[in-house]
């Protein structure tokens, strides 16, 4: 009744609208609840279960290089650490458990290496304290980094770090450093102000200061080091600026007038007459000496064919000018000493050369457009050397390229590079160790290097020889015969011969490579398949069955292509003696359907085997051949009934427990089946557990196993019976000269026992003991003819030891197969014949001639003109001499002895008022002490002795003192300091700090710096003169390693969830970074925190 009322109540006025609204509200509540439950479940799943990965395993693969595979473990774990089912984690987010990799092998060490850059700038470490010290005391701690990349050595291409880490740990990428404190520029105090730049009026004065310490490490720059200021002295007098002295330019150098020259010559003749009168008084010996001296001086005077020195004079105007432009007397210009108005000079003469000579013949007397052109030269000689001129002589030699052409021009000798055969490929230059995986089983293999020798030869030697021979033929025979004989002559001349090596400079082309990369294939060991099952007992030979002796055989095969053929493979066939052999037998290939007995639908029955007839090799043959063999009987089986127990099929037989059977061993095999469905009511019940397994005997053959064992093939010996074999034939693609025979030893071996009689093994399967072989052709050593002797010097320098000349030859084919050996001597040397001493040329300067003054008529108005005194010029003769003192042409000295010494110099003829002295004496000897002094003296001459000014020793000293040359030596450091070296036996060993087997050492040591010894002229001498060992040392400290230091664990944080599974976190903070190779820090986040 209540239900119907409730229903009726819902059907009141407005019921449909209210019913729809209520239903909608109910669905919305259910959807929100469902969404919230699912979202919360997904959130809990995603936040509670996470994928975890293990480290990547080793890179595995069959070949070295890219293409390897490495794997890692991937599992699903709860945030608290325990492992759960993988289905709890999101499958799309599952990390990969496999990736490709680069498989590193030992020989990669020569191909890859670490590329290490320099340390970057030291950067400050972000300190946790916000306050910085007010004063920098010892610097600021910092970190500096560097780039470390694994690269290929050949091309610098970056590679994966794991390749280089395979051979050497990755060097550290950061280290602690110290940023020094800023150092501002420090300057000294200013110097006093300088004097004013002007003696009157406005001027400038300055003062300076210098840098004591330059700025470093970002310190402030240096201030201005120089200051200027205005200065003012007394006002300038107006009279000083009324007159000024003007000095004109020098006139051209002029030769004195001829009349004055004649007068001078006349005066000279009068002097000669006086001298002749004096000679008449002298004895004949003195007169002869004077004559020789006069002749020698005449030869050496400056009138030379290369120069003609004329000394003239030049003048200039010196005037005193008023500021209004009018000339005034020189006395108005206040000048302590007026400039001179005349001086001696040299008449300028330019260089004069001869005409060009004819061109020399072309240096290239042959014709060939491919080689460089020849050269020809022409020259000219100097007729007049420049005197008093700044311009030098023009070029005396000129060269140009040329080419010889014409009918009579022979082809040029051309040169080319030849090379010997490549040597065998050697791995050891690139690889210093064997492949550790192979041990000592194989020699070095892999990438290697081949080398060869390259030498220069005359390339067209045969062509030139042919042309010369052809030319001789043309002279002795008619034109037609010579043409007919040209072709065969060419073919004979062009036989392959070893060319004589020549100087390598004659070959202008690019030098061929003398080395190349090669590859030595690594040996491939023989691999075989597993042994087959033992076959039936068969006669040794079914064609000739004897008694009842037989063998059971099993075989295996070679599965690869081993290096050197199959000769190094193990035996492939084993035999066991057996009784009652048979050549043919039935083989069961299957079973027919199970047929129940008594035509029942199910129950026990039989299966007829399906058989074929096979021979001893397992090959199917005609069934008639198995008529004497026992035919297999039907097999008992069970046809299941509908309600019977259902069993699975038998599993395959397990492997045999023993390989053979004997008195103490018997092979057994097992197989099993399982219950698929239990029996129904009235059906056959399932068997007990023991009936679900079956066991049978296996490998019932005896453990006495025999096989043929072969030895290595012997040396190939020539077989004289095979005489018709062509010596130039090839066999298997190889050239051979004859056929030989090889033998080897074949024995019968009992496994695990040793050699037995040959009757124990099947004779029909005995391997061959003799086989034909090819004898490679004998190769003799081939060497080139000796090269020409190297040239001897045309002349011998003084003090040089005896020169030698040499020649060599090159091996172009090494001997092989008992060929003729190479000669012992490939290089010969002999002494050069005695050659004349090379001429060394030098300039010889003669005495200066008399000082030549300006002519008297030019200087007659000057003070002291009545005397023949004052400044002038003097000339001297210069000749070219050989080292032995003999005369040489001046062109030789110009070519070999440097510039021409000066021909003229300024001179001074003292006047009567001048002080005259004797020449300075030689310095007195030194006593050898470093503090000693040596002296030299001069004396006053004539009237100068009575003059007071001449006796003033301060103006005109008569004695000069000079310190004696002293061998003073000073030691100065050279180069940088060495690394800090610890003394032996005093190292401080830190346990646990081992890197690659070496113990890190630290503590106090010493560092060294080289010392160089210099004399007082700053020349380098032996260090022993400075009483030094050649180095200085000072104490130093090798800082001990400091590991990364972290704080203690913090307290656990609050749980991330108020209910259910959450996460707590605790952390450590970085307290100190590692220094000096200490243990590195674990991975930190951006705030130096480890979780």
PDB file of C-alpha atoms in Angstrom, residues 516-742:
ATOM      1  CA  UNK A 516     100.138   3.342 -46.011  1.00  0.00           C
ATOM      2  CA  UNK A 517      97.584   1.712 -43.785  1.00  0.00           C
ATOM      3  CA  UNK A 518      96.908  -1.971 -44.274  1.00  0.00           C
ATOM      4  CA  UNK A 519      94.983  -4.755 -42.607  1.00  0.00           C
ATOM      5  CA  UNK A 520      96.197  -8.117 -41.375  1.00  0.00           C
ATOM      6  CA  UNK A 521      93.184 -10.430 -41.238  1.00  0.00           C
ATOM      7  CA  UNK A 522      92.830 -12.024 -37.855  1.00  0.00           C
ATOM      8  CA  UNK A 523      93.044 -15.833 -37.916  1.00  0.00           C
ATOM      9  CA  UNK A 524      89.721 -17.637 -38.022  1.00  0.00           C
ATOM     10  CA  UNK A 525      89.771 -20.747 -35.898  1.00  0.00           C
ATOM     11  CA  UNK A 526      88.119 -23.869 -37.192  1.00  0.00           C
ATOM     12  CA  UNK A 527      84.592 -24.385 -35.901  1.00  0.00           C
ATOM     13  CA  UNK A 528      82.722 -27.692 -36.163  1.00  0.00           C
ATOM     14  CA  UNK A 529      79.174 -28.813 -35.630  1.00  0.00           C
ATOM     15  CA  UNK A 530      78.068 -31.161 -32.873  1.00  0.00           C
ATOM     16  CA  UNK A 531      78.627 -34.892 -33.345  1.00  0.00           C
ATOM     17  CA  UNK A 532      75.852 -36.744 -35.114  1.00  0.00           C
ATOM     18  CA  UNK A 533      74.228 -39.831 -33.551  1.00  0.00           C
ATOM     19  CA  UNK A 534      76.096 -43.083 -33.908  1.00  0.00           C
ATOM     20  CA  UNK A 535      75.141 -44.835 -37.092  1.00  0.00           C
ATOM     21  CA  UNK A 536      74.266 -48.530 -37.473  1.00  0.00           C
ATOM     22  CA  UNK A 537      76.910 -51.241 -37.304  1.00  0.00           C
ATOM     23  CA  UNK A 538      78.204 -51.605 -40.851  1.00  0.00           C
ATOM     24  CA  UNK A 539      81.030 -53.341 -42.611  1.00  0.00           C
ATOM     25  CA  UNK A 540      84.183 -51.369 -43.214  1.00  0.00           C
ATOM     26  CA  UNK A 541      83.418 -51.826 -46.886  1.00  0.00           C
ATOM     27  CA  UNK A 542      80.109 -53.184 -48.063  1.00  0.00           C
ATOM     28  CA  UNK A 543      81.744 -54.082 -51.387  1.00  0.00           C
ATOM     29  CA  UNK A 544      84.023 -56.533 -49.587  1.00  0.00           C
ATOM     30  CA  UNK A 545      82.424 -57.695 -46.326  1.00  0.00           C
ATOM     31  CA  UNK A 546      84.829 -59.635 -44.134  1.00  0.00           C
ATOM     32  CA  UNK A 547      83.857 -61.881 -41.229  1.00  0.00           C
ATOM     33  CA  UNK A 548      81.771 -60.178 -38.645  1.00  0.00           C
ATOM     34  CA  UNK A 549      83.952 -57.100 -37.993  1.00  0.00           C
ATOM     35  CA  UNK A 550      82.179 -53.787 -38.328  1.00  0.00           C
ATOM     36  CA  UNK A 551      82.142 -50.169 -37.218  1.00  0.00           C
ATOM     37  CA  UNK A 552      79.657 -47.664 -35.931  1.00  0.00           C
ATOM     38  CA  UNK A 553      80.423 -44.177 -37.211  1.00  0.00           C
ATOM     39  CA  UNK A 554      79.524 -40.683 -36.145  1.00  0.00           C
ATOM     40  CA  UNK A 555      80.399 -37.512 -38.008  1.00  0.00           C
ATOM     41  CA  UNK A 556      80.616 -33.767 -37.669  1.00  0.00           C
ATOM     42  CA  UNK A 557      81.197 -31.038 -40.233  1.00  0.00           C
ATOM     43  CA  UNK A 558      83.108 -27.760 -40.532  1.00  0.00           C
ATOM     44  CA  UNK A 559      80.760 -24.799 -40.118  1.00  0.00           C
ATOM     45  CA  UNK A 560      83.066 -21.944 -41.196  1.00  0.00           C
ATOM     46  CA  UNK A 561      86.015 -21.154 -43.433  1.00  0.00           C
ATOM     47  CA  UNK A 562      89.099 -21.252 -41.186  1.00  0.00           C
ATOM     48  CA  UNK A 563      92.307 -19.401 -41.989  1.00  0.00           C
ATOM     49  CA  UNK A 564      94.772 -21.560 -43.880  1.00  0.00           C
ATOM     50  CA  UNK A 565      92.202 -24.092 -45.046  1.00  0.00           C
ATOM     51  CA  UNK A 566      90.847 -27.126 -43.245  1.00  0.00           C
ATOM     52  CA  UNK A 567      94.249 -28.630 -42.480  1.00  0.00           C
ATOM     53  CA  UNK A 568      94.193 -27.300 -38.901  1.00  0.00           C
ATOM     54  CA  UNK A 569      90.685 -28.576 -38.134  1.00  0.00           C
ATOM     55  CA  UNK A 570      90.156 -31.483 -35.722  1.00  0.00           C
ATOM     56  CA  UNK A 571      89.114 -34.917 -36.964  1.00  0.00           C
ATOM     57  CA  UNK A 572      85.593 -35.117 -38.386  1.00  0.00           C
ATOM     58  CA  UNK A 573      84.867 -38.854 -38.077  1.00  0.00           C
ATOM     59  CA  UNK A 574      85.028 -41.340 -35.185  1.00  0.00           C
ATOM     60  CA  UNK A 575      84.507 -45.107 -35.249  1.00  0.00           C
ATOM     61  CA  UNK A 576      83.545 -47.811 -32.728  1.00  0.00           C
ATOM     62  CA  UNK A 577      84.117 -51.486 -33.390  1.00  0.00           C
ATOM     63  CA  UNK A 578      80.926 -53.564 -33.340  1.00  0.00           C
ATOM     64  CA  UNK A 579      79.677 -57.093 -33.977  1.00  0.00           C
ATOM     65  CA  UNK A 580      77.237 -58.393 -36.591  1.00  0.00           C
ATOM     66  CA  UNK A 581      77.597 -55.553 -39.055  1.00  0.00           C
ATOM     67  CA  UNK A 582      75.120 -54.915 -41.778  1.00  0.00           C
ATOM     68  CA  UNK A 583      75.335 -52.752 -44.834  1.00  0.00           C
ATOM     69  CA  UNK A 584      71.594 -52.073 -45.019  1.00  0.00           C
ATOM     70  CA  UNK A 585      68.934 -51.632 -42.363  1.00  0.00           C
ATOM     71  CA  UNK A 586      65.424 -50.430 -41.840  1.00  0.00           C
ATOM     72  CA  UNK A 587      64.845 -46.950 -40.501  1.00  0.00           C
ATOM     73  CA  UNK A 588      61.561 -45.979 -38.825  1.00  0.00           C
ATOM     74  CA  UNK A 589      60.354 -42.674 -40.199  1.00  0.00           C
ATOM     75  CA  UNK A 590      56.991 -42.600 -38.380  1.00  0.00           C
ATOM     76  CA  UNK A 591      54.037 -44.571 -36.982  1.00  0.00           C
ATOM     77  CA  UNK A 592      50.622 -45.123 -38.488  1.00  0.00           C
ATOM     78  CA  UNK A 593      47.376 -44.423 -36.611  1.00  0.00           C
ATOM     79  CA  UNK A 594      46.686 -46.465 -33.453  1.00  0.00           C
ATOM     80  CA  UNK A 595      44.170 -49.255 -34.336  1.00  0.00           C
ATOM     81  CA  UNK A 596      42.327 -50.809 -31.326  1.00  0.00           C
ATOM     82  CA  UNK A 597      42.304 -54.604 -31.013  1.00  0.00           C
ATOM     83  CA  UNK A 598      39.258 -56.703 -31.761  1.00  0.00           C
ATOM     84  CA  UNK A 599      37.766 -53.862 -33.838  1.00  0.00           C
ATOM     85  CA  UNK A 600      36.801 -51.981 -30.742  1.00  0.00           C
ATOM     86  CA  UNK A 601      36.326 -48.181 -30.969  1.00  0.00           C
ATOM     87  CA  UNK A 602      38.878 -47.590 -28.223  1.00  0.00           C
ATOM     88  CA  UNK A 603      41.217 -49.321 -25.893  1.00  0.00           C
ATOM     89  CA  UNK A 604      44.561 -51.106 -26.400  1.00  0.00           C
ATOM     90  CA  UNK A 605      45.788 -51.514 -29.967  1.00  0.00           C
ATOM     91  CA  UNK A 606      48.874 -51.403 -32.231  1.00  0.00           C
ATOM     92  CA  UNK A 607      50.673 -48.945 -34.518  1.00  0.00           C
ATOM     93  CA  UNK A 608      52.421 -50.109 -37.666  1.00  0.00           C
ATOM     94  CA  UNK A 609      55.834 -48.402 -38.163  1.00  0.00           C
ATOM     95  CA  UNK A 610      56.563 -46.599 -41.442  1.00  0.00           C
ATOM     96  CA  UNK A 611      60.094 -47.655 -42.544  1.00  0.00           C
ATOM     97  CA  UNK A 612      62.594 -47.073 -45.372  1.00  0.00           C
ATOM     98  CA  UNK A 613      65.703 -48.960 -46.320  1.00  0.00           C
ATOM     99  CA  UNK A 614      68.997 -47.053 -45.803  1.00  0.00           C
ATOM    100  CA  UNK A 615      72.660 -47.866 -46.375  1.00  0.00           C
ATOM    101  CA  UNK A 616      75.555 -47.346 -44.008  1.00  0.00           C
ATOM    102  CA  UNK A 617      75.733 -43.667 -44.925  1.00  0.00           C
ATOM    103  CA  UNK A 618      72.047 -43.167 -44.026  1.00  0.00           C
ATOM    104  CA  UNK A 619      71.011 -42.767 -47.651  1.00  0.00           C
ATOM    105  CA  UNK A 620      67.675 -44.243 -48.695  1.00  0.00           C
ATOM    106  CA  UNK A 621      68.067 -47.222 -51.086  1.00  0.00           C
ATOM    107  CA  UNK A 622      65.932 -49.899 -52.667  1.00  0.00           C
ATOM    108  CA  UNK A 623      63.852 -51.836 -50.140  1.00  0.00           C
ATOM    109  CA  UNK A 624      65.030 -55.154 -51.644  1.00  0.00           C
ATOM    110  CA  UNK A 625      68.503 -54.524 -50.207  1.00  0.00           C
ATOM    111  CA  UNK A 626      67.079 -54.791 -46.651  1.00  0.00           C
ATOM    112  CA  UNK A 627      65.631 -58.253 -47.174  1.00  0.00           C
ATOM    113  CA  UNK A 628      68.119 -59.755 -44.725  1.00  0.00           C
ATOM    114  CA  UNK A 629      67.497 -57.084 -42.098  1.00  0.00           C
ATOM    115  CA  UNK A 630      65.021 -57.545 -39.257  1.00  0.00           C
ATOM    116  CA  UNK A 631      61.788 -55.705 -40.023  1.00  0.00           C
ATOM    117  CA  UNK A 632      60.506 -53.536 -37.110  1.00  0.00           C
ATOM    118  CA  UNK A 633      57.549 -55.001 -35.227  1.00  0.00           C
ATOM    119  CA  UNK A 634      54.287 -53.069 -34.596  1.00  0.00           C
ATOM    120  CA  UNK A 635      54.212 -50.824 -31.546  1.00  0.00           C
ATOM    121  CA  UNK A 636      51.645 -51.246 -28.731  1.00  0.00           C
ATOM    122  CA  UNK A 637      49.439 -48.210 -28.311  1.00  0.00           C
ATOM    123  CA  UNK A 638      46.275 -47.060 -26.555  1.00  0.00           C
ATOM    124  CA  UNK A 639      43.246 -45.509 -28.329  1.00  0.00           C
ATOM    125  CA  UNK A 640      41.539 -43.317 -25.746  1.00  0.00           C
ATOM    126  CA  UNK A 641      37.902 -43.861 -24.879  1.00  0.00           C
ATOM    127  CA  UNK A 642      35.557 -40.868 -24.225  1.00  0.00           C
ATOM    128  CA  UNK A 643      35.561 -41.230 -20.407  1.00  0.00           C
ATOM    129  CA  UNK A 644      39.138 -42.429 -20.028  1.00  0.00           C
ATOM    130  CA  UNK A 645      41.888 -40.405 -18.443  1.00  0.00           C
ATOM    131  CA  UNK A 646      43.427 -38.034 -21.018  1.00  0.00           C
ATOM    132  CA  UNK A 647      47.219 -37.883 -21.118  1.00  0.00           C
ATOM    133  CA  UNK A 648      49.515 -35.618 -23.096  1.00  0.00           C
ATOM    134  CA  UNK A 649      51.910 -36.926 -25.726  1.00  0.00           C
ATOM    135  CA  UNK A 650      55.331 -38.077 -24.576  1.00  0.00           C
ATOM    136  CA  UNK A 651      57.952 -35.371 -24.458  1.00  0.00           C
ATOM    137  CA  UNK A 652      61.163 -35.717 -26.407  1.00  0.00           C
ATOM    138  CA  UNK A 653      63.837 -37.959 -24.914  1.00  0.00           C
ATOM    139  CA  UNK A 654      66.300 -36.105 -22.750  1.00  0.00           C
ATOM    140  CA  UNK A 655      69.978 -36.041 -23.634  1.00  0.00           C
ATOM    141  CA  UNK A 656      71.861 -39.178 -22.760  1.00  0.00           C
ATOM    142  CA  UNK A 657      73.499 -39.168 -19.373  1.00  0.00           C
ATOM    143  CA  UNK A 658      76.710 -40.722 -20.762  1.00  0.00           C
ATOM    144  CA  UNK A 659      78.369 -40.595 -24.147  1.00  0.00           C
ATOM    145  CA  UNK A 660      79.123 -44.317 -24.038  1.00  0.00           C
ATOM    146  CA  UNK A 661      78.518 -47.416 -21.927  1.00  0.00           C
ATOM    147  CA  UNK A 662      81.031 -49.514 -20.059  1.00  0.00           C
ATOM    148  CA  UNK A 663      81.425 -51.600 -16.967  1.00  0.00           C
ATOM    149  CA  UNK A 664      80.754 -48.698 -14.614  1.00  0.00           C
ATOM    150  CA  UNK A 665      78.757 -46.363 -16.802  1.00  0.00           C
ATOM    151  CA  UNK A 666      75.464 -46.784 -18.598  1.00  0.00           C
ATOM    152  CA  UNK A 667      73.660 -44.144 -20.580  1.00  0.00           C
ATOM    153  CA  UNK A 668      70.045 -43.365 -19.702  1.00  0.00           C
ATOM    154  CA  UNK A 669      67.355 -41.151 -21.243  1.00  0.00           C
ATOM    155  CA  UNK A 670      64.076 -39.910 -19.770  1.00  0.00           C
ATOM    156  CA  UNK A 671      60.793 -38.727 -21.164  1.00  0.00           C
ATOM    157  CA  UNK A 672      57.554 -37.696 -19.441  1.00  0.00           C
ATOM    158  CA  UNK A 673      53.918 -36.898 -20.020  1.00  0.00           C
ATOM    159  CA  UNK A 674      51.231 -35.205 -17.945  1.00  0.00           C
ATOM    160  CA  UNK A 675      47.548 -35.653 -17.127  1.00  0.00           C
ATOM    161  CA  UNK A 676      45.338 -33.418 -19.228  1.00  0.00           C
ATOM    162  CA  UNK A 677      41.916 -34.625 -17.919  1.00  0.00           C
ATOM    163  CA  UNK A 678      40.948 -37.099 -15.255  1.00  0.00           C
ATOM    164  CA  UNK A 679      38.762 -40.126 -16.032  1.00  0.00           C
ATOM    165  CA  UNK A 680      34.966 -39.898 -16.031  1.00  0.00           C
ATOM    166  CA  UNK A 681      32.571 -42.339 -14.470  1.00  0.00           C
ATOM    167  CA  UNK A 682      33.260 -45.784 -15.844  1.00  0.00           C
ATOM    168  CA  UNK A 683      36.370 -44.724 -17.724  1.00  0.00           C
ATOM    169  CA  UNK A 684      39.955 -45.945 -17.371  1.00  0.00           C
ATOM    170  CA  UNK A 685      41.589 -44.267 -14.437  1.00  0.00           C
ATOM    171  CA  UNK A 686      44.766 -42.203 -14.724  1.00  0.00           C
ATOM    172  CA  UNK A 687      48.019 -43.984 -13.966  1.00  0.00           C
ATOM    173  CA  UNK A 688      50.061 -43.208 -10.903  1.00  0.00           C
ATOM    174  CA  UNK A 689      52.920 -40.710 -11.060  1.00  0.00           C
ATOM    175  CA  UNK A 690      55.575 -43.348 -11.736  1.00  0.00           C
ATOM    176  CA  UNK A 691      53.810 -44.341 -14.918  1.00  0.00           C
ATOM    177  CA  UNK A 692      54.046 -40.767 -16.229  1.00  0.00           C
ATOM    178  CA  UNK A 693      57.803 -41.207 -16.816  1.00  0.00           C
ATOM    179  CA  UNK A 694      59.782 -43.618 -18.969  1.00  0.00           C
ATOM    180  CA  UNK A 695      63.450 -44.462 -19.016  1.00  0.00           C
ATOM    181  CA  UNK A 696      65.531 -46.204 -21.639  1.00  0.00           C
ATOM    182  CA  UNK A 697      69.129 -47.070 -22.239  1.00  0.00           C
ATOM    183  CA  UNK A 698      71.154 -44.985 -24.677  1.00  0.00           C
ATOM    184  CA  UNK A 699      74.661 -44.813 -26.078  1.00  0.00           C
ATOM    185  CA  UNK A 700      75.012 -48.517 -25.440  1.00  0.00           C
ATOM    186  CA  UNK A 701      78.120 -48.605 -27.619  1.00  0.00           C
ATOM    187  CA  UNK A 702      81.492 -49.157 -26.063  1.00  0.00           C
ATOM    188  CA  UNK A 703      83.561 -46.245 -24.834  1.00  0.00           C
ATOM    189  CA  UNK A 704      86.416 -47.419 -26.994  1.00  0.00           C
ATOM    190  CA  UNK A 705      86.388 -44.831 -29.774  1.00  0.00           C
ATOM    191  CA  UNK A 706      88.959 -44.631 -32.574  1.00  0.00           C
ATOM    192  CA  UNK A 707      89.728 -42.023 -35.216  1.00  0.00           C
ATOM    193  CA  UNK A 708      92.407 -41.174 -37.762  1.00  0.00           C
ATOM    194  CA  UNK A 709      94.692 -38.316 -36.704  1.00  0.00           C
ATOM    195  CA  UNK A 710      96.643 -36.366 -39.324  1.00  0.00           C
ATOM    196  CA  UNK A 711      99.850 -34.383 -38.906  1.00  0.00           C
ATOM    197  CA  UNK A 712     100.785 -31.172 -40.735  1.00  0.00           C
ATOM    198  CA  UNK A 713     101.761 -31.321 -44.388  1.00  0.00           C
ATOM    199  CA  UNK A 714     105.483 -31.353 -44.925  1.00  0.00           C
ATOM    200  CA  UNK A 715     107.579 -29.172 -47.205  1.00  0.00           C
ATOM    201  CA  UNK A 716     106.754 -29.173 -50.881  1.00  0.00           C
ATOM    202  CA  UNK A 717     109.481 -31.205 -52.646  1.00  0.00           C
ATOM    203  CA  UNK A 718     109.938 -31.106 -56.389  1.00  0.00           C
ATOM    204  CA  UNK A 719     108.586 -34.178 -58.167  1.00  0.00           C
ATOM    205  CA  UNK A 720     110.872 -35.022 -61.068  1.00  0.00           C
ATOM    206  CA  UNK A 721     108.340 -37.444 -62.537  1.00  0.00           C
ATOM    207  CA  UNK A 722     106.136 -34.506 -63.558  1.00  0.00           C
ATOM    208  CA  UNK A 723     108.533 -33.040 -66.132  1.00  0.00           C
ATOM    209  CA  UNK A 724     106.057 -31.937 -68.764  1.00  0.00           C
ATOM    210  CA  UNK A 725     104.548 -29.245 -66.578  1.00  0.00           C
ATOM    211  CA  UNK A 726     104.894 -25.820 -68.135  1.00  0.00           C
ATOM    212  CA  UNK A 727     107.133 -23.588 -66.022  1.00  0.00           C
ATOM    213  CA  UNK A 728     105.107 -20.493 -66.848  1.00  0.00           C
ATOM    214  CA  UNK A 729     101.755 -21.996 -65.954  1.00  0.00           C
ATOM    215  CA  UNK A 730      99.608 -20.987 -63.031  1.00  0.00           C
ATOM    216  CA  UNK A 731      97.741 -23.183 -60.603  1.00  0.00           C
ATOM    217  CA  UNK A 732      94.848 -21.889 -58.513  1.00  0.00           C
ATOM    218  CA  UNK A 733      95.642 -18.392 -59.763  1.00  0.00           C
ATOM    219  CA  UNK A 734      99.262 -18.438 -58.533  1.00  0.00           C
ATOM    220  CA  UNK A 735     102.346 -18.454 -60.736  1.00  0.00           C
ATOM    221  CA  UNK A 736     104.395 -21.606 -60.271  1.00  0.00           C
ATOM    222  CA  UNK A 737     107.562 -22.962 -61.756  1.00  0.00           C
ATOM    223  CA  UNK A 738     107.121 -26.706 -61.080  1.00  0.00           C
ATOM    224  CA  UNK A 739     104.912 -29.293 -59.342  1.00  0.00           C
ATOM    225  CA  UNK A 740     106.000 -31.050 -56.177  1.00  0.00           C
ATOM    226  CA  UNK A 741     104.689 -33.508 -53.624  1.00  0.00           C
ATOM    227  CA  UNK A 742     103.781 -33.135 -49.967  1.00  0.00           C
TER     228      UNK A 742
END
